[in-house]
Amino acid sequence: MIRLFAFLVVVFALGLGFAWLADRPGDMVITFNGYQYQVSLMVAAVAVVAVVAAVMIAWWLVKSLWNSPYTISRYFRVRRRDRGYQALSTGMIAAGAGDGALARKKTKEAAKLIRSDQEPLIHLLEAQASLLEGDHEGARQKFESMLDDPEMRLLGLRGLYLEAERLGDRNAARHYAGRAAVMAPQLAWAAESTLEELTARGDWDGALKLVDAQKSTRQIERDAANRRRAVLLTAKAQSLADSDPNAARTAALEANKLRPDFAPAAVAAAAALFKQNDVRKGSKILETAWKAEPHPEVAELYTHARPGDAVLDRLNRAKKLQEMKKNHAESSMTVARAALDAQDFSTARREAEAAIRMDRREGAYLLLADIEEAETGDQGKVRQLLSKAVRAPRDPAWVADGVVSERWAPVSPVTGRLDAFEWRAPMERLGQLIDSRDEAPDTVPVIEALSKPVSETPVDAIEPATTGSEATDKAGESREDHVTPVTAAAFAAVPADAEGVEPAEELTRLPDDPGVDPDDEAEKSPRRFRLF
């Protein structure tokens, strides 16, 4: 557009110049070699312009002829390059579609038309074609050759990393990921694998630096980065708790600052403070974590903050926690444990029963069994409570990838994933109902059992001694159940005015309904759950 505008401006200027000369007549006289030439001013101007144009055209022709070999070769080179890029594009599409044969064909075609040192994608296409053909050794060699090229180095490391993962060689995979993470920490696959390697060998400082690099490159969000830092700092504090208490205290306090509701960080920070006799600050940290989410480890450390306290002092501290989080099963369990240690059985029993009403779980029944054994020593009730504990849902625990742990750990023992442990109830026996006829509330609707096979008999059932009257009744019932064969004499004995009776419809049973055991029919109770 600019060039067109400039051309129009030049043409317009020339037109104005010629018009100006036409309005001003004049002559031009040229004397050369004894001859005198006289022409008008307009003719002279036109002649000058024509000479200049002829010179320019002649120069263009000479230059075109001089550069014609290069121009011709460039034309064919560009045409060859275009064909090569077309083959490369088709090959990449074929590799993405899984067509190994076409990808290999286009790889060879592109390699003939384009030099591989000019287009690195040819190496990638060749490696992808080898993978599609199952030639993993050839693909690894191609990826290794990419390491010598700075432009292709990350691509080669990525390919070698995936091949190592495919073969299950985690050490080699982490090695390649570590090299890539040094060069480009913004690569998610390299950073995550390197982070797993660092945490596996306990290099918490290196892992923290890597998380900071991820945060600076905006690879992960700020909240996720703070969560990872809190986990890593907590792990660092736990590892330095005995060797370097000051460094452990600093790391734990920073972790608690990042995540005040994270129980392991709060416990690590409070434990470090308690070792340095800073009970007030450590207790405040535990109280903040308890208000966010009650946790048994927080309660245990809080009640035993001062080792020299009496059992009544620990009970008072447990009641203080309960005041902070009322109507919570963990609060009642904490008070019940402290009351049991203080031999306050009435308080312990009341709080344990309250915990069961709020959250029926294994630990509450076990605690109630301990209270029963310590107070009365009634082994029958203790066994009854233990049987209920066996069938109750399990207490919450630290769970990661199917592994249940009593203590928190920064990484999963199965996959090595960071921050994998969660505080929740394990899936085993989750949601089972407690078979209790005394503790079920009156407002709970009765769930009647469908049936039980006749061949089944309760294992714990004890048949009472049969009395004479009961034997007579059973004999009568057996006579009623006995069916007399129908004969001609029986038909003759039927009165003439007897009314016909419709046969009773037989109750059809569902295919999965084995029927109801008569013994269980008599033992039904409207306050008992029978689901099995």
Coordinates of C-alpha atoms in Angstrom, one line a residue:
M1 CA 0.0 0.0 0.0
I2 CA 2.8 2.4 0.8
R3 CA 4.6 1.6 -2.4
L4 CA 1.5 2.2 -4.4
F5 CA 1.0 5.5 -2.7
A6 CA 4.7 6.5 -3.4
F7 CA 4.3 5.6 -7.1
L8 CA 1.2 7.7 -7.4
V9 CA 3.0 10.6 -5.8
V10 CA 6.0 10.3 -8.2
V11 CA 3.6 10.2 -11.3
F12 CA 1.7 13.2 -10.0
A13 CA 4.9 15.1 -9.5
L14 CA 6.1 14.3 -13.0
G15 CA 2.8 15.4 -14.4
L16 CA 3.0 18.7 -12.5
G17 CA 6.5 19.3 -13.8
F18 CA 5.6 18.7 -17.4
A19 CA 2.6 21.0 -17.1
W20 CA 4.7 23.7 -15.6
L21 CA 7.2 23.4 -18.5
A22 CA 4.4 23.5 -21.1
D23 CA 3.1 26.8 -19.7
R24 CA 6.6 28.3 -19.9
P25 CA 7.9 28.1 -23.6
G26 CA 11.6 28.2 -24.1
D27 CA 14.5 26.9 -26.2
M28 CA 17.6 24.9 -25.4
V29 CA 20.7 25.4 -27.6
I30 CA 23.5 22.8 -27.5
T31 CA 26.7 23.5 -29.4
F32 CA 28.8 20.3 -30.0
N33 CA 31.7 19.8 -32.5
G34 CA 30.9 22.9 -34.5
Y35 CA 27.3 22.2 -34.8
Q36 CA 24.5 23.9 -33.0
Y37 CA 21.4 22.0 -31.9
Q38 CA 18.3 23.9 -30.8
V39 CA 15.3 22.2 -29.3
S40 CA 12.4 23.4 -27.2
L41 CA 12.5 23.0 -23.4
M42 CA 9.7 20.4 -23.3
V43 CA 11.5 18.2 -25.9
A44 CA 14.7 18.4 -23.9
A45 CA 13.0 17.4 -20.7
V46 CA 11.3 14.4 -22.4
A47 CA 14.6 13.4 -23.9
V48 CA 16.4 13.5 -20.5
V49 CA 13.7 11.4 -18.9
A50 CA 13.8 8.9 -21.7
V51 CA 17.6 8.5 -21.4
V52 CA 17.3 7.9 -17.7
A53 CA 14.6 5.3 -18.1
A54 CA 16.6 3.5 -20.8
V55 CA 19.7 3.4 -18.6
M56 CA 17.7 1.9 -15.7
I57 CA 16.1 -0.7 -18.0
A58 CA 19.4 -1.6 -19.4
W59 CA 20.9 -2.0 -15.9
W60 CA 18.0 -4.2 -14.8
L61 CA 18.5 -6.5 -17.8
V62 CA 22.2 -6.8 -17.3
K63 CA 21.7 -7.5 -13.6
S64 CA 18.9 -10.1 -14.3
L65 CA 21.2 -11.9 -16.7
W66 CA 24.0 -11.9 -14.3
N67 CA 21.9 -13.3 -11.4
S68 CA 19.9 -15.7 -13.5
P69 CA 21.8 -18.9 -12.4
Y70 CA 21.3 -18.1 -8.8
T71 CA 17.7 -17.2 -9.3
I72 CA 17.0 -20.5 -11.2
S73 CA 18.8 -22.6 -8.5
R74 CA 16.9 -20.8 -5.7
Y75 CA 13.6 -21.5 -7.4
F76 CA 14.3 -25.2 -7.6
R77 CA 15.6 -25.2 -4.0
V78 CA 12.5 -23.5 -2.7
R79 CA 10.4 -25.9 -4.6
R80 CA 12.3 -28.9 -3.2
R81 CA 12.1 -27.5 0.3
D82 CA 8.3 -27.0 0.0
R83 CA 8.0 -30.6 -1.1
G84 CA 10.1 -31.7 1.8
Y85 CA 8.0 -29.8 4.3
Q86 CA 4.9 -31.3 2.8
A87 CA 6.3 -34.8 3.3
L88 CA 7.3 -33.9 6.8
S89 CA 3.9 -32.6 7.7
T90 CA 2.2 -35.7 6.2
G91 CA 4.6 -37.9 8.2
M92 CA 3.9 -36.1 11.5
I93 CA 0.2 -36.6 10.9
A94 CA 0.7 -40.2 10.1
A95 CA 2.8 -40.7 13.2
G96 CA 0.1 -39.1 15.3
A97 CA -2.5 -41.3 13.7
G98 CA -0.4 -44.4 14.4
D99 CA 0.4 -45.2 10.8
G100 CA 4.0 -46.4 11.1
A101 CA 4.5 -47.5 7.5
L102 CA 3.4 -44.1 6.1
A103 CA 5.4 -42.3 8.7
R104 CA 8.6 -44.2 7.8
K105 CA 7.9 -43.5 4.0
K106 CA 7.5 -39.8 4.6
T107 CA 10.5 -39.8 6.8
K108 CA 12.8 -41.0 4.0
E109 CA 11.2 -38.7 1.6
A110 CA 11.6 -35.7 3.8
A111 CA 15.2 -36.7 4.6
K112 CA 16.0 -36.7 0.8
L113 CA 14.4 -33.3 0.2
I114 CA 15.5 -31.4 3.4
R115 CA 18.8 -31.6 5.2
S116 CA 18.4 -33.0 8.8
D117 CA 20.7 -30.4 10.2
Q118 CA 18.4 -27.7 8.8
E119 CA 15.2 -29.2 10.1
P120 CA 15.4 -31.0 13.5
L121 CA 11.8 -32.3 13.2
I122 CA 13.1 -35.0 10.8
H123 CA 14.9 -36.6 13.8
L124 CA 11.7 -36.5 15.8
L125 CA 9.7 -38.1 12.9
E126 CA 12.3 -40.8 12.5
A127 CA 12.2 -41.6 16.2
Q128 CA 8.4 -41.7 16.2
A129 CA 8.4 -44.0 13.2
S130 CA 10.8 -46.4 15.0
L131 CA 8.5 -46.4 18.0
L132 CA 5.5 -47.2 15.9
E133 CA 7.4 -50.0 14.2
G134 CA 8.4 -51.4 17.6
D135 CA 12.1 -50.6 17.1
H136 CA 12.7 -49.2 20.6
E137 CA 16.4 -49.7 20.4
G138 CA 16.6 -47.6 17.2
A139 CA 14.4 -44.9 18.8
R140 CA 16.7 -44.7 21.9
Q141 CA 19.7 -44.3 19.6
K142 CA 18.0 -41.5 17.8
F143 CA 17.1 -39.8 21.1
E144 CA 20.6 -40.2 22.4
S145 CA 21.9 -38.5 19.2
M146 CA 19.7 -35.6 19.9
L147 CA 21.6 -34.9 23.1
D148 CA 24.5 -33.5 21.1
D149 CA 22.3 -30.8 19.6
P150 CA 21.4 -28.0 22.0
E151 CA 18.2 -27.3 20.1
M152 CA 17.1 -31.0 20.3
R153 CA 18.5 -31.8 23.8
L154 CA 15.3 -31.4 25.7
L155 CA 13.4 -33.5 23.2
G156 CA 16.0 -36.3 23.4
L157 CA 15.8 -36.2 27.2
R158 CA 12.0 -36.4 27.1
G159 CA 12.2 -39.4 24.7
L160 CA 14.8 -41.2 26.9
Y161 CA 12.7 -40.5 30.0
L162 CA 9.6 -42.1 28.4
E163 CA 11.6 -45.1 27.3
A164 CA 13.0 -45.6 30.8
E165 CA 9.5 -45.3 32.3
R166 CA 8.3 -47.9 29.8
L167 CA 11.0 -50.3 30.8
G168 CA 10.4 -49.6 34.5
D169 CA 13.9 -48.2 35.1
R170 CA 12.9 -45.5 37.6
N171 CA 16.5 -44.5 38.3
A172 CA 17.3 -43.8 34.7
A173 CA 14.0 -42.0 34.2
R174 CA 14.8 -39.7 37.2
H175 CA 18.3 -39.2 35.9
Y176 CA 17.0 -37.9 32.5
A177 CA 14.3 -35.8 34.2
G178 CA 16.9 -34.3 36.5
R179 CA 19.0 -33.1 33.6
A180 CA 16.0 -31.7 31.9
A181 CA 14.9 -29.9 35.1
V182 CA 18.2 -28.2 35.4
M183 CA 17.9 -26.8 31.9
A184 CA 14.2 -26.0 32.0
P185 CA 12.5 -26.1 35.4
Q186 CA 9.2 -25.1 33.8
L187 CA 8.8 -28.6 32.3
A188 CA 6.2 -30.3 34.4
W189 CA 7.2 -33.9 33.7
A190 CA 10.9 -33.2 34.6
A191 CA 10.1 -31.2 37.7
E192 CA 7.6 -33.8 39.1
S193 CA 10.0 -36.7 38.5
T194 CA 12.9 -34.8 40.0
L195 CA 10.8 -33.8 43.0
E196 CA 10.0 -37.5 43.6
E197 CA 13.7 -38.3 43.4
L198 CA 14.7 -35.6 45.8
T199 CA 12.0 -36.5 48.4
A200 CA 12.9 -40.2 48.1
R201 CA 16.4 -39.6 49.2
G202 CA 15.4 -37.0 51.8
D203 CA 16.9 -34.0 50.1
W204 CA 14.3 -31.5 51.4
D205 CA 16.3 -28.4 50.7
G206 CA 16.7 -29.4 47.0
A207 CA 13.0 -30.2 46.8
L208 CA 12.2 -26.8 48.3
K209 CA 14.4 -25.0 45.7
L210 CA 12.6 -26.9 42.9
V211 CA 9.2 -26.0 44.2
D212 CA 10.3 -22.3 44.3
A213 CA 11.5 -22.6 40.7
Q214 CA 8.1 -24.1 39.8
K215 CA 6.4 -21.2 41.5
S216 CA 8.5 -18.6 39.8
T217 CA 7.8 -20.0 36.4
R218 CA 4.1 -20.2 37.1
Q219 CA 4.1 -23.9 36.6
I220 CA 2.0 -24.4 39.7
E221 CA -0.4 -22.1 41.4
R222 CA 0.5 -20.2 44.5
D223 CA -1.7 -22.2 46.8
A224 CA -0.4 -25.5 45.5
A225 CA 3.2 -24.2 45.9
N226 CA 2.5 -23.2 49.5
R227 CA 1.0 -26.6 50.3
R228 CA 4.0 -28.4 48.9
R229 CA 6.3 -26.1 50.8
A230 CA 4.4 -26.8 54.0
V231 CA 4.7 -30.6 53.4
L232 CA 8.4 -30.4 52.7
L233 CA 9.2 -28.1 55.6
T234 CA 7.3 -30.5 57.9
A235 CA 9.3 -33.4 56.7
K236 CA 12.5 -31.5 57.1
A237 CA 11.5 -30.5 60.7
Q238 CA 10.8 -34.2 61.5
S239 CA 14.1 -35.3 60.1
L240 CA 16.0 -32.6 62.1
A241 CA 14.1 -32.9 65.3
D242 CA 16.9 -34.8 67.1
S243 CA 20.0 -33.7 65.3
D244 CA 19.3 -29.9 64.9
P245 CA 16.4 -28.7 67.1
N246 CA 16.8 -25.0 66.1
A247 CA 16.6 -25.8 62.3
A248 CA 13.7 -28.1 63.0
R249 CA 11.9 -25.4 64.9
T250 CA 12.4 -22.8 62.2
A251 CA 11.2 -25.2 59.4
A252 CA 8.1 -26.4 61.5
L253 CA 7.1 -22.8 62.3
E254 CA 7.3 -21.8 58.6
A255 CA 5.3 -24.8 57.6
N256 CA 2.7 -24.0 60.2
K257 CA 2.5 -20.4 59.0
L258 CA 1.9 -21.6 55.5
R259 CA -0.9 -24.1 56.6
P260 CA -2.2 -23.5 60.1
D261 CA -4.8 -26.2 59.7
F262 CA -2.2 -28.9 58.7
A263 CA -2.0 -31.2 61.8
P264 CA 1.5 -32.7 61.1
A265 CA 3.0 -29.2 60.8
A266 CA 1.2 -28.0 63.9
V267 CA 2.4 -31.1 65.9
A268 CA 6.0 -30.7 64.6
A269 CA 6.1 -27.0 65.5
A270 CA 4.5 -27.5 68.9
A271 CA 6.8 -30.4 69.7
A272 CA 9.9 -28.3 68.8
L273 CA 8.6 -25.4 71.0
F274 CA 7.9 -27.7 73.9
K275 CA 11.5 -29.0 73.8
Q276 CA 12.6 -25.4 74.2
N277 CA 10.1 -24.9 77.1
D278 CA 7.9 -22.5 75.1
V279 CA 4.7 -24.2 76.3
R280 CA 2.5 -21.1 75.7
K281 CA 3.3 -20.6 72.1
G282 CA 3.2 -24.3 71.3
S283 CA -0.2 -24.7 73.0
K284 CA -1.5 -21.7 71.0
I285 CA -0.4 -23.4 67.7
L286 CA -2.2 -26.6 68.7
E287 CA -5.3 -24.8 69.7
T288 CA -5.5 -23.1 66.3
A289 CA -5.1 -26.4 64.5
W290 CA -7.7 -28.1 66.8
K291 CA -10.3 -25.3 66.0
A292 CA -9.7 -25.9 62.3
E293 CA -10.1 -29.7 62.6
P294 CA -9.8 -31.9 65.7
H295 CA -7.1 -34.5 65.4
P296 CA -6.0 -37.1 67.9
E297 CA -2.3 -36.3 67.5
V298 CA -3.0 -32.7 68.3
A299 CA -5.0 -33.7 71.4
E300 CA -2.3 -36.2 72.6
L301 CA 0.5 -33.6 72.4
Y302 CA -1.7 -30.8 73.9
T303 CA -2.7 -32.9 77.0
H304 CA 0.9 -34.0 77.5
A305 CA 2.5 -30.6 76.9
R306 CA 4.0 -30.5 80.4
P307 CA 5.4 -33.9 81.3
G308 CA 5.3 -33.2 85.0
D309 CA 1.5 -32.5 85.0
A310 CA -0.8 -34.7 87.1
V311 CA -3.5 -36.7 85.6
L312 CA -6.1 -34.2 86.7
D313 CA -4.2 -31.4 85.0
R314 CA -4.2 -33.4 81.8
L315 CA -8.0 -33.9 82.2
N316 CA -8.5 -30.2 82.6
R317 CA -6.5 -29.5 79.4
A318 CA -8.6 -32.1 77.6
K319 CA -11.8 -30.4 78.8
K320 CA -10.3 -27.1 77.5
L321 CA -10.0 -28.6 74.1
Q322 CA -13.6 -29.8 74.3
E323 CA -14.8 -26.3 75.0
M324 CA -13.1 -25.1 71.8
K325 CA -14.8 -27.8 69.7
K326 CA -18.1 -28.9 71.3
N327 CA -20.3 -31.7 70.0
H328 CA -17.5 -33.4 68.2
A329 CA -16.6 -37.1 68.7
E330 CA -12.9 -36.4 68.8
S331 CA -13.4 -33.9 71.7
S332 CA -15.4 -36.5 73.7
M333 CA -12.8 -39.2 73.0
T334 CA -10.0 -36.9 74.2
V335 CA -11.8 -36.2 77.5
A336 CA -12.7 -39.9 77.9
R337 CA -9.0 -40.9 77.6
A338 CA -7.8 -38.3 80.0
A339 CA -10.6 -39.2 82.5
L340 CA -9.7 -42.9 82.3
D341 CA -6.1 -42.0 83.2
A342 CA -7.4 -40.0 86.1
Q343 CA -9.7 -42.9 87.3
D344 CA -12.8 -40.7 86.7
F345 CA -14.8 -43.6 85.3
S346 CA -18.2 -41.8 85.3
T347 CA -16.8 -38.9 83.2
A348 CA -14.9 -41.3 81.0
R349 CA -18.0 -43.5 80.4
R350 CA -20.2 -40.5 79.7
E351 CA -17.9 -39.0 77.2
A352 CA -17.2 -42.4 75.5
E353 CA -20.9 -43.0 75.1
A354 CA -21.4 -39.5 73.8
A355 CA -18.6 -40.2 71.2
I356 CA -20.4 -43.4 70.1
R357 CA -23.7 -41.5 69.7
M358 CA -22.0 -38.9 67.5
D359 CA -19.7 -41.2 65.5
R360 CA -19.8 -45.0 65.9
R361 CA -16.4 -46.3 65.2
E362 CA -13.9 -48.9 66.4
G363 CA -11.8 -46.7 68.7
A364 CA -14.9 -45.5 70.7
Y365 CA -15.9 -49.1 71.5
L366 CA -12.4 -50.1 72.4
L367 CA -12.1 -47.2 74.7
L368 CA -15.4 -48.1 76.3
A369 CA -14.2 -51.6 76.8
D370 CA -11.1 -50.3 78.5
I371 CA -13.3 -48.3 80.8
E372 CA -15.5 -51.2 81.6
E373 CA -12.6 -53.5 82.4
A374 CA -10.9 -50.9 84.6
E375 CA -14.1 -50.0 86.5
T376 CA -16.0 -53.3 86.8
G377 CA -13.9 -56.0 85.4
D378 CA -17.0 -57.5 83.8
Q379 CA -15.5 -59.7 81.1
G380 CA -18.8 -60.4 79.5
K381 CA -19.5 -56.7 78.8
V382 CA -15.9 -56.3 77.7
R383 CA -16.2 -59.1 75.2
Q384 CA -19.5 -57.6 74.0
L385 CA -17.9 -54.2 73.4
L386 CA -15.0 -55.8 71.7
S387 CA -17.3 -57.7 69.3
K388 CA -19.0 -54.4 68.5
A389 CA -15.6 -52.8 67.9
V390 CA -14.7 -55.6 65.4
R391 CA -17.8 -54.9 63.3
A392 CA -17.7 -51.1 63.6
P393 CA -16.2 -48.8 61.0
R394 CA -12.5 -48.2 61.5
D395 CA -11.1 -45.0 62.9
P396 CA -9.6 -42.4 60.6
A397 CA -6.0 -42.9 59.8
W398 CA -3.3 -41.7 57.4
V399 CA -4.1 -43.4 54.0
A400 CA -2.1 -43.2 50.8
D401 CA -2.5 -45.4 47.7
G402 CA -4.1 -48.2 49.8
V403 CA -1.5 -48.1 52.6
V404 CA -2.8 -47.3 56.1
S405 CA -0.2 -45.7 58.4
E406 CA -0.4 -44.7 62.1
R407 CA 1.9 -41.7 61.4
W408 CA 2.0 -39.1 58.7
A409 CA 4.7 -39.4 56.0
P410 CA 5.5 -36.8 53.3
V411 CA 5.5 -39.3 50.4
S412 CA 3.6 -42.4 49.4
P413 CA 5.6 -45.6 50.1
V414 CA 4.0 -47.1 46.9
T415 CA 4.3 -44.5 44.2
G416 CA 6.6 -41.9 45.9
R417 CA 4.1 -39.2 45.3
L418 CA 4.5 -36.1 47.5
D419 CA 1.6 -35.2 49.9
A420 CA -0.2 -38.4 49.2
F421 CA -1.4 -39.2 52.7
E422 CA -4.9 -38.2 53.7
W423 CA -6.6 -38.3 57.1
R424 CA -9.7 -40.4 56.5
A425 CA -11.3 -43.7 57.4
P426 CA -9.9 -46.6 55.5
M427 CA -12.3 -48.4 53.1
E428 CA -12.2 -51.6 55.0
R429 CA -15.5 -52.3 56.9
L430 CA -16.6 -48.8 56.0
G431 CA -20.3 -48.3 56.6
Q432 CA -21.1 -51.5 58.5
L433 CA -24.0 -51.3 60.9
I434 CA -23.7 -52.2 64.6
D435 CA -25.9 -55.1 65.6
S436 CA -27.2 -53.6 68.9
R437 CA -30.8 -53.8 70.2
D438 CA -30.2 -51.7 73.3
E439 CA -28.5 -48.6 71.8
A440 CA -30.6 -48.1 68.6
P441 CA -32.7 -45.0 69.0
D442 CA -36.5 -45.4 69.1
T443 CA -36.9 -43.1 66.1
V444 CA -34.9 -45.3 63.8
P445 CA -37.3 -47.2 61.4
V446 CA -37.3 -50.9 61.7
I447 CA -35.6 -52.7 58.8
E448 CA -37.1 -56.2 58.6
A449 CA -34.9 -59.0 57.3
L450 CA -36.1 -60.6 54.1
S451 CA -35.4 -64.1 55.0
K452 CA -32.8 -66.7 55.9
P453 CA -32.4 -70.2 54.4
V454 CA -34.0 -73.0 56.3
S455 CA -30.7 -74.9 56.3
E456 CA -28.9 -72.1 58.2
T457 CA -29.0 -72.1 61.9
P458 CA -27.5 -69.3 64.1
V459 CA -24.1 -70.3 65.4
D460 CA -24.6 -68.8 68.8
A461 CA -28.2 -70.0 69.3
I462 CA -28.7 -72.4 72.3
E463 CA -31.9 -74.5 72.2
P464 CA -33.7 -74.4 75.5
A465 CA -34.9 -77.6 77.2
T466 CA -38.2 -78.7 75.9
T467 CA -41.0 -79.1 78.5
G468 CA -43.9 -81.5 78.3
S469 CA -46.5 -78.9 77.2
E470 CA -44.2 -77.6 74.6
A471 CA -43.6 -81.2 73.3
T472 CA -47.4 -81.7 73.1
D473 CA -47.8 -78.4 71.2
K474 CA -45.0 -79.4 68.8
A475 CA -46.7 -82.8 68.3
G476 CA -50.0 -81.0 67.5
E477 CA -48.2 -78.8 65.0
S478 CA -46.6 -81.8 63.4
R479 CA -50.1 -83.4 63.0
E480 CA -51.4 -80.2 61.5
D481 CA -48.6 -80.1 59.1
H482 CA -49.1 -83.7 58.1
V483 CA -51.1 -84.2 54.9
T484 CA -53.5 -87.1 54.7
P485 CA -53.6 -88.8 51.3
V486 CA -56.9 -88.2 49.4
T487 CA -58.9 -91.4 48.8
A488 CA -62.4 -92.3 47.5
A489 CA -63.6 -92.9 51.0
A490 CA -62.6 -89.4 51.9
F491 CA -64.7 -88.0 49.1
A492 CA -67.7 -90.1 50.2
A493 CA -67.5 -88.7 53.7
V494 CA -67.9 -85.1 52.5
P495 CA -71.4 -83.8 53.3
A496 CA -73.6 -83.0 50.3
D497 CA -74.3 -79.4 51.5
A498 CA -70.6 -78.5 52.0
E499 CA -69.4 -75.3 50.3
G500 CA -66.4 -75.3 48.0
V501 CA -63.3 -73.5 49.3
E502 CA -60.9 -71.8 46.9
P503 CA -57.4 -73.2 47.2
A504 CA -55.1 -70.9 49.0
E505 CA -52.7 -69.1 46.8
E506 CA -49.1 -70.2 47.3
L507 CA -46.9 -67.4 48.2
T508 CA -44.4 -67.0 45.4
R509 CA -40.8 -66.3 46.5
L510 CA -38.4 -64.3 44.6
P511 CA -35.4 -66.2 43.2
D512 CA -33.1 -64.6 45.8
D513 CA -35.6 -65.0 48.7
P514 CA -34.8 -68.2 50.6
G515 CA -37.7 -67.7 53.0
V516 CA -38.0 -67.0 56.7
D517 CA -36.7 -69.3 59.4
P518 CA -39.6 -70.0 61.9
D519 CA -37.1 -69.6 64.8
D520 CA -36.0 -66.2 63.5
E521 CA -39.7 -65.2 63.1
A522 CA -40.2 -65.5 66.9
E523 CA -37.0 -63.6 67.7
K524 CA -37.9 -60.5 65.7
S525 CA -37.5 -57.3 67.6
P526 CA -38.7 -53.8 66.4
R527 CA -35.4 -52.3 67.7
R528 CA -32.9 -54.6 66.1
F529 CA -31.1 -54.2 62.7
R530 CA -30.9 -57.4 60.9
L531 CA -29.2 -57.0 57.5
F532 CA -27.3 -60.3 57.4

